[in-house]
Coordinates of C-alpha atoms in Angstrom, one line a residue:
X1 CA -123.3 -133.3 21.0
X2 CA -123.7 -130.4 18.6
X3 CA -125.6 -129.7 15.4
X4 CA -123.8 -127.9 12.6
X5 CA -125.7 -126.5 9.6
X6 CA -123.8 -125.6 6.4
X7 CA -124.5 -122.0 5.7
X8 CA -122.4 -121.1 2.7
X9 CA -124.3 -119.2 -0.1
X10 CA -125.3 -122.5 -1.7
X11 CA -126.8 -123.8 1.6
X12 CA -128.6 -120.6 2.3
X13 CA -130.0 -120.5 -1.2
X14 CA -131.6 -123.9 -0.6
X15 CA -133.1 -123.0 2.8
X16 CA -130.3 -123.7 5.3
X17 CA -131.3 -120.8 7.5
X18 CA -134.9 -122.1 7.9
X19 CA -133.4 -125.6 8.6
X20 CA -131.2 -124.2 11.4
X21 CA -134.1 -122.2 12.8
X22 CA -136.3 -125.4 12.9
X23 CA -133.5 -127.3 14.7
X24 CA -133.3 -124.6 17.3
X25 CA -137.1 -124.7 17.7
X26 CA -137.2 -128.5 18.0
X27 CA -134.3 -128.6 20.4
X28 CA -135.8 -126.0 22.6
X29 CA -139.2 -127.7 22.6
X30 CA -137.6 -131.0 23.7
X31 CA -135.4 -129.1 26.3
X32 CA -132.2 -130.6 24.9
X33 CA -128.8 -129.0 25.8
X34 CA -127.4 -129.0 22.3
X35 CA -125.9 -126.1 20.3
X36 CA -126.8 -125.3 16.7
X37 CA -123.7 -123.9 15.0
X38 CA -122.8 -122.8 11.4
X39 CA -120.1 -123.8 9.0
X40 CA -119.3 -123.1 5.3
X41 CA -119.8 -125.3 2.3
X42 CA -118.1 -128.6 2.4
X43 CA -118.3 -128.7 -1.4
X44 CA -121.2 -131.1 -2.0
X45 CA -123.5 -128.3 -3.2
X46 CA -125.8 -130.7 -4.9
X47 CA -126.8 -132.1 -1.4
X48 CA -127.6 -128.8 0.3
X49 CA -128.9 -128.1 2.9
X50 CA -126.4 -130.2 4.8
X51 CA -126.5 -130.9 8.5
X52 CA -123.7 -132.6 10.5
X53 CA -124.3 -134.0 14.0
X54 CA -121.1 -134.4 16.1
X55 CA -121.1 -136.7 19.1
X56 CA -119.1 -135.9 22.2
X57 CA -116.4 -138.4 21.1
X58 CA -115.9 -136.5 17.8
X59 CA -117.9 -138.9 15.5
X60 CA -119.9 -137.2 12.9
X61 CA -123.1 -138.2 11.0
X62 CA -124.0 -136.2 7.9
X63 CA -127.6 -135.5 6.8
X64 CA -128.3 -134.2 3.4
X65 CA -131.1 -132.2 1.6
X66 CA -132.4 -131.4 5.1
X67 CA -135.5 -129.2 4.6
X68 CA -137.4 -128.0 7.7
X69 CA -140.2 -130.6 7.3
X70 CA -137.8 -133.5 8.0
X71 CA -135.9 -131.8 10.9
X72 CA -138.3 -133.3 13.6
X73 CA -137.6 -136.8 12.3
X74 CA -133.9 -136.3 12.7
X75 CA -134.2 -134.7 16.1
X76 CA -136.4 -137.5 17.5
X77 CA -134.3 -140.3 16.0
X78 CA -130.8 -139.0 16.5
X79 CA -130.8 -136.3 19.2
X80 CA -133.5 -137.9 21.5
X81 CA -133.1 -141.6 20.9
X82 CA -129.5 -141.8 19.7
X83 CA -130.2 -143.6 16.5
X84 CA -129.0 -142.4 13.1
X85 CA -131.9 -141.4 10.9
X86 CA -130.8 -143.6 7.9
X87 CA -133.5 -142.3 5.6
X88 CA -132.0 -138.8 5.5
X89 CA -128.3 -139.7 6.1
X90 CA -125.7 -139.3 3.3
X91 CA -125.1 -142.4 1.2
X92 CA -121.8 -144.2 0.8
X93 CA -121.7 -143.2 -2.8
X94 CA -122.1 -139.5 -2.0
X95 CA -119.5 -139.7 0.9
X96 CA -116.9 -140.6 -1.8
X97 CA -117.4 -137.1 -3.3
X98 CA -115.2 -135.7 -0.5
X99 CA -113.2 -138.9 0.4
X100 CA -111.7 -139.0 -3.1
X101 CA -110.3 -135.5 -2.8
X102 CA -107.1 -134.2 -1.3
X103 CA -108.0 -131.0 0.5
X104 CA -105.5 -128.3 1.3
X105 CA -107.3 -125.1 0.4
X106 CA -110.6 -126.5 1.4
X107 CA -109.2 -128.3 4.5
X108 CA -111.4 -126.4 6.9
X109 CA -114.4 -125.5 4.7
X110 CA -117.5 -127.2 6.0
X111 CA -115.8 -128.2 9.2
X112 CA -115.1 -125.1 11.3
X113 CA -117.3 -122.1 12.1
X114 CA -116.0 -119.3 9.9
X115 CA -117.2 -116.7 12.4
X116 CA -115.3 -118.1 15.4
X117 CA -111.5 -117.6 15.4
X118 CA -111.1 -120.2 18.2
X119 CA -112.2 -123.0 15.9
X120 CA -109.5 -121.9 13.3
X121 CA -106.9 -121.8 16.1
X122 CA -108.0 -125.3 17.2
X123 CA -107.0 -126.7 13.8
X124 CA -103.5 -125.1 14.0
X125 CA -104.6 -121.7 12.6
X126 CA -102.1 -118.9 12.9
X127 CA -99.3 -121.4 13.7
X128 CA -97.7 -120.8 10.3
X129 CA -97.4 -117.0 10.8
X130 CA -96.1 -117.6 14.3
X131 CA -93.4 -120.0 12.9
X132 CA -92.5 -117.4 10.2
X133 CA -92.2 -114.5 12.6
X134 CA -90.3 -116.5 15.2
X135 CA -87.8 -118.4 13.1
X136 CA -87.8 -117.5 9.4
X137 CA -86.4 -114.6 7.4
X138 CA -88.4 -113.2 4.4
X139 CA -85.9 -114.9 2.1
X140 CA -86.5 -118.3 3.8
X141 CA -90.3 -117.8 3.4
X142 CA -89.9 -117.1 -0.3
X143 CA -87.6 -120.1 -0.7
X144 CA -90.1 -122.4 1.0
X145 CA -92.8 -121.2 -1.4
X146 CA -90.3 -121.8 -4.3
X147 CA -89.7 -125.4 -3.0
X148 CA -93.5 -126.0 -2.9
X149 CA -93.8 -125.1 -6.6
X150 CA -97.0 -123.1 -5.9
X151 CA -98.2 -121.3 -9.0
X152 CA -100.9 -118.6 -9.2
X153 CA -104.3 -120.2 -9.0
X154 CA -106.1 -117.3 -10.6
X155 CA -105.5 -118.3 -14.2
X156 CA -102.0 -117.6 -15.5
X157 CA -100.2 -120.1 -13.3
X158 CA -97.2 -117.8 -12.7
X159 CA -94.8 -118.9 -10.0
X160 CA -95.8 -117.3 -6.7
X161 CA -92.4 -117.1 -5.2
X162 CA -91.1 -115.1 -8.3
X163 CA -93.8 -112.5 -7.9
X164 CA -93.2 -112.2 -4.2
X165 CA -89.4 -111.9 -4.7
X166 CA -89.9 -109.3 -7.4
X167 CA -91.9 -107.1 -5.1
X168 CA -89.4 -107.7 -2.3
X169 CA -86.5 -106.6 -4.4
X170 CA -88.2 -103.4 -5.7
X171 CA -86.9 -100.4 -3.9
X172 CA -89.1 -98.5 -1.4
X173 CA -90.4 -99.0 2.1
X174 CA -94.1 -98.6 1.2
X175 CA -95.4 -101.8 -0.5
X176 CA -98.8 -103.5 -0.9
X177 CA -100.2 -107.0 -1.0
X178 CA -103.5 -107.2 -2.9
X179 CA -105.8 -110.2 -2.9
X180 CA -107.9 -110.5 -6.0
X181 CA -111.2 -111.9 -4.7
X182 CA -113.1 -110.6 -7.7
X183 CA -114.1 -114.0 -9.0
X184 CA -115.8 -113.3 -12.3
X185 CA -115.9 -116.5 -14.4
X186 CA -119.5 -117.8 -15.0
X187 CA -119.8 -121.1 -13.1
X188 CA -116.8 -120.4 -10.8
X189 CA -117.2 -120.2 -7.0
X190 CA -114.0 -121.5 -5.6
X191 CA -112.8 -118.3 -4.0
X192 CA -116.3 -117.5 -2.6
X193 CA -116.4 -120.8 -0.8
X194 CA -113.0 -120.2 0.9
X195 CA -114.0 -116.6 1.9
X196 CA -117.3 -117.9 3.4
X197 CA -116.0 -121.1 4.9
X198 CA -112.4 -120.3 6.0
X199 CA -111.6 -116.6 5.9
X200 CA -108.8 -116.9 8.4
X201 CA -106.7 -119.0 6.0
X202 CA -106.7 -116.1 3.5
X203 CA -105.9 -113.6 6.3
X204 CA -103.0 -115.7 7.5
X205 CA -101.7 -116.3 4.0
X206 CA -101.7 -112.5 3.4
X207 CA -99.8 -111.8 6.6
X208 CA -97.1 -114.3 5.6
X209 CA -97.0 -112.8 2.1
X210 CA -96.7 -109.3 3.4
X211 CA -93.8 -110.3 5.7
X212 CA -92.0 -112.1 2.8
X213 CA -92.2 -109.1 0.4
X214 CA -91.9 -106.3 3.0
X215 CA -95.5 -105.0 2.8
X216 CA -97.4 -103.6 5.9
X217 CA -100.7 -103.2 4.2
X218 CA -103.0 -105.7 2.5
X219 CA -106.1 -105.0 0.4
X220 CA -108.8 -107.6 -0.4
X221 CA -110.6 -106.6 -3.6
X222 CA -113.9 -108.5 -3.3
X223 CA -116.9 -108.1 -5.6
X224 CA -119.9 -106.6 -3.9
X225 CA -122.0 -109.5 -5.1
X226 CA -120.4 -111.6 -2.4
X227 CA -122.0 -109.9 0.7
X228 CA -121.7 -113.1 2.9
X229 CA -118.0 -113.4 2.0
X230 CA -117.4 -109.7 2.9
X231 CA -119.4 -110.1 6.2
X232 CA -117.4 -113.1 7.3
X233 CA -114.1 -111.5 6.3
X234 CA -114.9 -108.5 8.4
X235 CA -115.8 -110.6 11.4
X236 CA -112.5 -112.7 10.9
X237 CA -110.4 -109.5 10.6
X238 CA -111.9 -108.0 13.7
X239 CA -111.2 -111.2 15.7
X240 CA -107.7 -111.4 14.3
X241 CA -107.0 -107.9 15.4
X242 CA -108.4 -108.6 18.9
X243 CA -106.0 -111.6 19.2
X244 CA -103.1 -109.5 18.0
X245 CA -102.6 -111.5 14.7
X246 CA -103.4 -108.4 12.7
X247 CA -102.1 -104.9 13.3
X248 CA -99.1 -103.7 15.2
X249 CA -96.2 -105.8 16.5
X250 CA -97.6 -109.2 15.5
X251 CA -96.4 -111.9 17.9
X252 CA -94.1 -109.4 19.5
X253 CA -91.9 -109.5 16.4
X254 CA -92.0 -105.8 15.5
X255 CA -93.8 -106.7 12.2
X256 CA -96.9 -104.6 11.4
X257 CA -99.5 -105.7 9.0
X258 CA -103.2 -104.9 8.5
X259 CA -105.9 -105.6 5.9
X260 CA -108.8 -103.7 4.5
X261 CA -111.6 -104.7 2.1
X262 CA -112.5 -102.9 -1.1
X263 CA -115.8 -103.9 -2.5
X264 CA -115.6 -103.9 -6.3
X265 CA -118.5 -103.5 -8.8
X266 CA -118.1 -106.9 -10.4
X267 CA -116.3 -105.9 -13.6
X268 CA -114.7 -109.0 -15.2
X269 CA -111.9 -106.9 -16.6
X270 CA -110.7 -106.2 -13.1
X271 CA -109.4 -109.7 -12.9
X272 CA -106.5 -108.2 -14.9
X273 CA -103.9 -106.8 -12.5
X274 CA -103.5 -103.3 -13.7
X275 CA -107.3 -102.8 -14.2
X276 CA -107.8 -104.0 -10.6
X277 CA -105.3 -101.5 -9.4
X278 CA -107.0 -98.7 -11.3
X279 CA -110.3 -99.6 -9.7
X280 CA -108.6 -99.6 -6.2
X281 CA -107.4 -96.1 -6.9
X282 CA -110.9 -94.9 -7.7
X283 CA -110.5 -94.9 -11.5
X284 CA -112.4 -96.8 -14.0
X285 CA -111.2 -100.4 -14.2
X286 CA -109.1 -100.3 -17.4
X287 CA -105.7 -102.0 -18.0
X288 CA -102.5 -100.3 -18.8
X289 CA -99.4 -101.2 -20.7
X290 CA -96.8 -103.4 -19.0
X291 CA -93.9 -103.0 -18.1
X292 CA -93.7 -101.5 -15.6
X293 CA -95.2 -104.5 -13.8
X294 CA -97.1 -104.0 -10.5
X295 CA -94.2 -105.5 -8.6
X296 CA -92.3 -102.3 -9.5
X297 CA -95.1 -99.8 -9.9
X298 CA -98.5 -100.9 -8.8
X299 CA -101.0 -99.4 -6.3
X300 CA -100.3 -95.7 -6.0
X301 CA -97.1 -96.4 -8.0
X302 CA -95.7 -98.4 -5.2
X303 CA -94.4 -102.0 -5.4
X304 CA -97.5 -104.3 -5.3
X305 CA -98.1 -108.0 -5.4
X306 CA -101.4 -109.4 -6.5
X307 CA -102.5 -113.0 -5.8
X308 CA -106.0 -114.6 -5.8
X309 CA -107.7 -116.2 -2.8
X310 CA -106.9 -119.8 -3.6
X311 CA -103.2 -119.0 -4.0
X312 CA -102.9 -117.2 -0.7
X313 CA -105.0 -119.8 1.2
X314 CA -102.5 -122.4 0.3
X315 CA -99.6 -120.5 2.0
X316 CA -100.3 -121.3 5.7
X317 CA -100.5 -125.0 4.9
X318 CA -97.3 -124.9 2.9
X319 CA -95.4 -123.0 5.6
X320 CA -96.7 -125.2 8.4
X321 CA -96.2 -128.5 6.6
X322 CA -93.2 -127.6 4.5
X323 CA -92.8 -126.8 0.8
X324 CA -91.8 -130.4 0.0
X325 CA -95.1 -131.8 1.3
X326 CA -97.0 -129.6 -1.1
X327 CA -94.6 -130.2 -3.9
X328 CA -94.9 -134.0 -3.5
X329 CA -98.5 -133.7 -4.8
X330 CA -99.3 -133.1 -8.4
X331 CA -96.8 -133.3 -11.2
X332 CA -93.2 -132.0 -11.8
X333 CA -94.4 -128.8 -13.5
X334 CA -97.9 -128.4 -11.9
X335 CA -97.4 -129.1 -8.2
X336 CA -99.9 -129.3 -5.4
X337 CA -103.7 -129.4 -5.5
X338 CA -106.3 -127.4 -7.4
X339 CA -109.9 -126.5 -6.6
X340 CA -112.4 -126.9 -9.3
X341 CA -116.0 -125.8 -9.5
X342 CA -118.1 -128.5 -11.2
X343 CA -121.2 -127.1 -12.9
X344 CA -123.4 -127.6 -15.9
X345 CA -124.7 -131.0 -16.9
X346 CA -123.1 -133.0 -14.1
X347 CA -124.7 -135.2 -11.5
X348 CA -122.7 -134.0 -8.5
X349 CA -122.2 -130.3 -8.9
X350 CA -120.0 -128.5 -6.3
X351 CA -116.4 -128.0 -5.4
X352 CA -113.6 -130.6 -5.6
X353 CA -109.9 -130.3 -4.7
X354 CA -107.6 -132.8 -6.2
X355 CA -103.8 -133.2 -6.8
X356 CA -102.9 -131.8 -10.2
X357 CA -102.3 -134.5 -12.8
X358 CA -105.5 -136.4 -12.4
X359 CA -107.4 -136.6 -15.7
X360 CA -110.6 -134.9 -16.6
X361 CA -112.2 -138.3 -16.5
X362 CA -111.1 -138.7 -12.9
X363 CA -112.7 -135.4 -11.9
X364 CA -115.9 -135.5 -14.0
X365 CA -116.8 -139.1 -13.7
X366 CA -114.7 -140.4 -10.8
X367 CA -115.8 -137.6 -8.4
X368 CA -118.5 -135.7 -10.1
X369 CA -120.5 -138.9 -10.9
X370 CA -120.8 -138.3 -14.6
X371 CA -123.4 -136.7 -16.7
X372 CA -127.0 -135.9 -15.6
X373 CA -129.6 -138.4 -16.7
X374 CA -126.7 -140.6 -18.0
X375 CA -126.6 -138.7 -21.3
X376 CA -123.5 -138.6 -23.5
X377 CA -120.6 -136.4 -22.3
X378 CA -119.8 -133.9 -25.1
X379 CA -117.3 -131.4 -23.8
X380 CA -116.1 -129.4 -20.8
X381 CA -115.4 -125.6 -20.8
X382 CA -112.4 -124.8 -18.7
X383 CA -111.0 -121.4 -17.8
X384 CA -114.3 -119.6 -18.2
X385 CA -114.7 -117.1 -21.0
X386 CA -110.9 -116.9 -21.2
X387 CA -110.7 -120.7 -21.7
X388 CA -111.9 -123.1 -24.2
X389 CA -114.0 -126.3 -24.9
X390 CA -112.3 -129.6 -24.5
X391 CA -114.1 -132.4 -26.4
X392 CA -115.1 -135.9 -25.2
X393 CA -112.2 -137.6 -27.0
X394 CA -109.7 -135.7 -24.9
X395 CA -111.3 -136.6 -21.6
X396 CA -108.2 -138.5 -20.5
X397 CA -106.1 -135.2 -20.6
X398 CA -104.3 -134.7 -17.3
X399 CA -105.4 -131.6 -15.5
X400 CA -102.1 -129.7 -15.5
X401 CA -101.3 -126.2 -16.8
X402 CA -99.3 -127.6 -19.7
X403 CA -101.6 -130.4 -20.8
X404 CA -104.8 -128.2 -20.7
X405 CA -103.0 -125.5 -22.6
X406 CA -102.2 -127.9 -25.4
X407 CA -106.0 -128.5 -26.0
X408 CA -106.5 -124.7 -26.5
X409 CA -108.2 -124.2 -23.1
X410 CA -106.6 -123.1 -19.8
X411 CA -106.9 -124.3 -16.2
X412 CA -107.8 -120.7 -15.3
X413 CA -109.3 -120.1 -11.9
X414 CA -110.8 -123.6 -11.9
X415 CA -114.3 -123.5 -13.4
X416 CA -115.5 -126.7 -15.2
X417 CA -118.7 -126.3 -17.2
X418 CA -119.7 -129.8 -18.2
X419 CA -121.8 -130.2 -21.4
X420 CA -123.8 -133.1 -22.7
X421 CA -125.2 -134.2 -26.1
X422 CA -128.0 -131.6 -25.9
X423 CA -125.5 -128.7 -25.8
X424 CA -125.0 -126.7 -29.0
X425 CA -121.4 -125.8 -29.2
X426 CA -122.0 -122.8 -31.5
X427 CA -124.5 -121.4 -29.0
X428 CA -122.0 -122.1 -26.2
X429 CA -119.4 -120.1 -28.0
X430 CA -122.0 -117.3 -28.5
X431 CA -122.8 -117.3 -24.8
X432 CA -119.2 -116.8 -23.7
X433 CA -118.5 -114.3 -26.4
X434 CA -121.6 -112.3 -25.4
X435 CA -120.2 -112.3 -21.9
X436 CA -116.7 -111.0 -22.8
X437 CA -118.3 -108.4 -25.2
X438 CA -120.3 -107.0 -22.4
X439 CA -117.4 -107.1 -20.0
X440 CA -114.9 -105.4 -22.3
X441 CA -113.7 -102.1 -20.9
X442 CA -113.7 -100.7 -24.4
X443 CA -110.1 -99.4 -24.4
X444 CA -108.9 -101.5 -27.3
X445 CA -110.5 -101.2 -30.7
X446 CA -110.0 -104.9 -31.5
X447 CA -111.6 -106.0 -28.2
X448 CA -114.4 -103.4 -28.2
X449 CA -115.4 -103.7 -31.9
X450 CA -114.0 -107.1 -32.8
X451 CA -115.8 -109.1 -30.2
X452 CA -119.0 -107.4 -31.2
X453 CA -118.5 -108.3 -34.9
X454 CA -117.8 -111.9 -33.9
X455 CA -120.9 -112.0 -31.7
X456 CA -123.0 -110.7 -34.6
X457 CA -121.7 -113.5 -36.9
X458 CA -122.4 -116.2 -34.2
X459 CA -125.9 -114.8 -33.6
X460 CA -126.7 -115.0 -37.3
X461 CA -125.4 -118.6 -37.5
X462 CA -127.6 -119.7 -34.5
X463 CA -130.6 -118.1 -36.2
X464 CA -130.0 -120.1 -39.3
X465 CA -128.8 -117.1 -41.3
X466 CA -125.1 -118.1 -41.6
X467 CA -123.4 -117.8 -44.9
X468 CA -120.4 -119.4 -46.6
X469 CA -117.2 -117.8 -45.3
X470 CA -118.5 -117.1 -41.8
X471 CA -116.3 -119.7 -40.2
X472 CA -113.2 -118.2 -41.9
X473 CA -114.2 -114.7 -40.9
X474 CA -114.6 -115.8 -37.3
X475 CA -111.1 -117.3 -37.3
X476 CA -109.6 -114.2 -38.9
X477 CA -111.3 -111.8 -36.5
X478 CA -110.3 -114.1 -33.5
X479 CA -106.6 -113.9 -34.4
X480 CA -106.6 -110.1 -34.9
X481 CA -108.4 -109.7 -31.5
X482 CA -105.8 -111.9 -29.8
X483 CA -102.9 -110.0 -31.3
X484 CA -104.4 -106.5 -31.0
X485 CA -105.8 -106.5 -27.5
X486 CA -103.9 -104.9 -24.6
X487 CA -104.9 -107.2 -21.7
X488 CA -105.8 -110.8 -21.0
X489 CA -109.6 -110.3 -21.5
X490 CA -109.3 -109.4 -25.2
X491 CA -106.3 -111.7 -25.8
X492 CA -108.3 -114.7 -24.6
X493 CA -111.9 -113.7 -25.6
X494 CA -111.8 -115.7 -28.9
X495 CA -110.7 -118.9 -27.2
X496 CA -114.2 -120.5 -26.8
X497 CA -114.9 -119.7 -30.5
X498 CA -111.6 -121.1 -31.7
X499 CA -111.8 -124.3 -29.7
X500 CA -115.4 -125.0 -30.7
X501 CA -114.4 -124.4 -34.4
X502 CA -111.4 -126.7 -33.9
X503 CA -113.2 -129.6 -32.3
X504 CA -116.8 -129.1 -33.5
X505 CA -116.5 -127.5 -37.0
X506 CA -119.2 -129.9 -38.2
X507 CA -121.8 -128.2 -36.0
X508 CA -120.9 -124.8 -37.5
X509 CA -121.2 -126.3 -41.0
X510 CA -124.6 -127.9 -40.2
X511 CA -125.9 -124.5 -39.0
X512 CA -124.6 -122.6 -42.0
X513 CA -125.1 -125.1 -44.9
X514 CA -127.9 -127.4 -43.7
X515 CA -129.8 -124.9 -41.5
X516 CA -129.7 -127.5 -38.8
X517 CA -128.7 -127.5 -35.1
X518 CA -127.0 -130.8 -34.4
X519 CA -127.9 -130.7 -30.7
X520 CA -131.5 -129.6 -31.5
X521 CA -130.9 -126.6 -29.2
X522 CA -131.1 -123.4 -31.3
X523 CA -134.7 -122.4 -31.4
X524 CA -134.7 -120.9 -34.9
X525 CA -133.5 -124.2 -36.3
X526 CA -135.8 -126.5 -34.4
X527 CA -139.1 -127.9 -35.5
X528 CA -141.7 -129.7 -33.4
X529 CA -143.8 -132.2 -35.3
X530 CA -146.6 -134.6 -34.2
X531 CA -146.2 -138.2 -35.4
X532 CA -148.6 -140.9 -36.2
X533 CA -148.5 -142.0 -32.6
X534 CA -150.8 -139.1 -31.6
X535 CA -153.9 -140.4 -29.7
X536 CA -155.8 -137.2 -30.0
X537 CA -155.9 -136.6 -26.2
X538 CA -155.8 -132.8 -26.9
X539 CA -153.5 -132.1 -24.0
X540 CA -150.8 -130.5 -26.2
X541 CA -153.3 -128.1 -27.9
X542 CA -154.5 -127.0 -24.5
X543 CA -151.0 -126.3 -23.2
X544 CA -149.8 -124.5 -26.4
X545 CA -149.6 -120.8 -25.4
X546 CA -150.2 -119.5 -29.0
X547 CA -152.8 -122.0 -30.3
X548 CA -150.5 -123.4 -32.9
X549 CA -151.9 -127.0 -32.4
X550 CA -155.2 -128.1 -34.0
X551 CA -157.1 -131.4 -34.2
X552 CA -160.1 -133.2 -32.9
X553 CA -160.5 -135.5 -29.9
X554 CA -159.1 -138.9 -30.7
X555 CA -157.9 -137.6 -34.1
X556 CA -154.4 -136.7 -35.5
X557 CA -153.2 -133.3 -34.3
X558 CA -151.0 -130.9 -36.4
X559 CA -148.6 -128.1 -35.4
X560 CA -148.9 -124.9 -37.5
X561 CA -145.2 -124.1 -38.0
X562 CA -145.9 -120.4 -38.7
X563 CA -147.5 -119.9 -35.3
X564 CA -145.2 -122.2 -33.3
X565 CA -142.9 -120.3 -31.0
X566 CA -140.9 -123.4 -30.2
X567 CA -141.4 -123.3 -26.5
X568 CA -141.4 -127.1 -26.1
X569 CA -144.6 -127.2 -24.0
X570 CA -146.2 -129.8 -26.3
X571 CA -143.2 -132.1 -26.0
X572 CA -143.2 -131.8 -22.2
X573 CA -147.0 -132.4 -22.1
X574 CA -147.4 -135.4 -24.5
X575 CA -147.7 -138.7 -22.6
X576 CA -147.5 -140.9 -25.7
X577 CA -144.1 -139.8 -27.1
X578 CA -145.9 -138.6 -30.2
X579 CA -144.0 -135.3 -30.6
X580 CA -140.6 -135.1 -32.2
X581 CA -138.1 -132.3 -31.9
X582 CA -136.2 -132.1 -35.2

């Protein structure tokens, strides 16, 4: 028997280290011969800390939301007396969160110890690279990836085999394979989970990619804000070198390949290939004109291929199981599975991996459990700041590159920010544009100045200072920024604004012409008023931080709108539903 505590970033943030320490303490006190191990995130982030107890026959019981104060109950019941502690065990409903998925990239996350290479080997780890080096030519590897239909999972969805082949065919002996682990979209944490939970799958995928394109050196460009991911990558790389899977003469084949990590400063613009390369070379992360493409002239002007973590983590599975097996999932144009990060106003936030072609409804309601507090689903932002808002009436849109693009959004790296009836779409557009304005490298006038001007208009609108013509001005600026920007950041920065205008124009008009926020979200346009239902209990006046509420005990109270700072404390405090937010 062994105890496994999920210790990805989400688990640690909710107290998993303290939970593991308490298990060790209780096990020692009861003199039990049971190990306490670690694993990454299984994807059910909303249930952390998660503890799995494995019997000697392999059967597993999962406990959820395990804080230190309930550890003793679980130890006494399960470890001492052999009875499942039903009170803290996962429910059947929550078990379906994982059971409804098809896991390829996340196949080992939450199952193996990411800091123990033997556990990766036990689930057929490094069998794919052994197969490649013993029986496949570089051309055959590329052909297998082509058969699989694997497209880049970092945003653009470009065919992976084509990029590998372009780098392979570029002249020169010195070539590089770069992994873009600089995950920058707000609400996206797919790559981080793989790095923390199954780093060897990325390493093996990079070795295979290096062999296919003729590269002997790989670089993982990972943001410094991912310290746990970097730590586990370093451990995994050291173990792989010790086993002979990384370095010289891998599997006695004569093929050499090694990897190093470059910690980036977290600039969103470095998600663009040429900006990332500039950062790797020690320059400021700024894009350059293409062509030449990195496959011809990339890192140090040598042929370079760049893929993201999820793309490369698919590769070992594809090679081991065959390209046809991967291609049999998904749709004709969008094959395989895709990992999505569910965040925002959703009941079951976390990571899901599903075959492409499922609808947004399948993902958000079928797996994610729907909207928090059973409120009305309003929209989902896909593709991060580069994507767009998809409204409720398009919830049956299949999740494929082509179908999502038709809505004005993009699949992107896989972030899904779910919004409910209380979300102001104008403010949501403002939020994402503020992000891209801050992250612009400043090289292009349209991106540097245009996003700032659009943001100023959106800020005016959310303050109730919008004027006739603002919507048209936003659309005009958006198209000029898209056309005049050099890289993908500027070309896609207006997308959240354009899609919210397209699908929620009425909200913009309400803000501008009626000085009203439809979602009752924008502070400047919200008013708190006390109704006739007031009992004069005085609680609201006591909680008001600025003394804006006056009245006598058991008498009608009034809010001074001039003093009110619209903090909402009165609404939270009132026990008689006598305060309205208008």
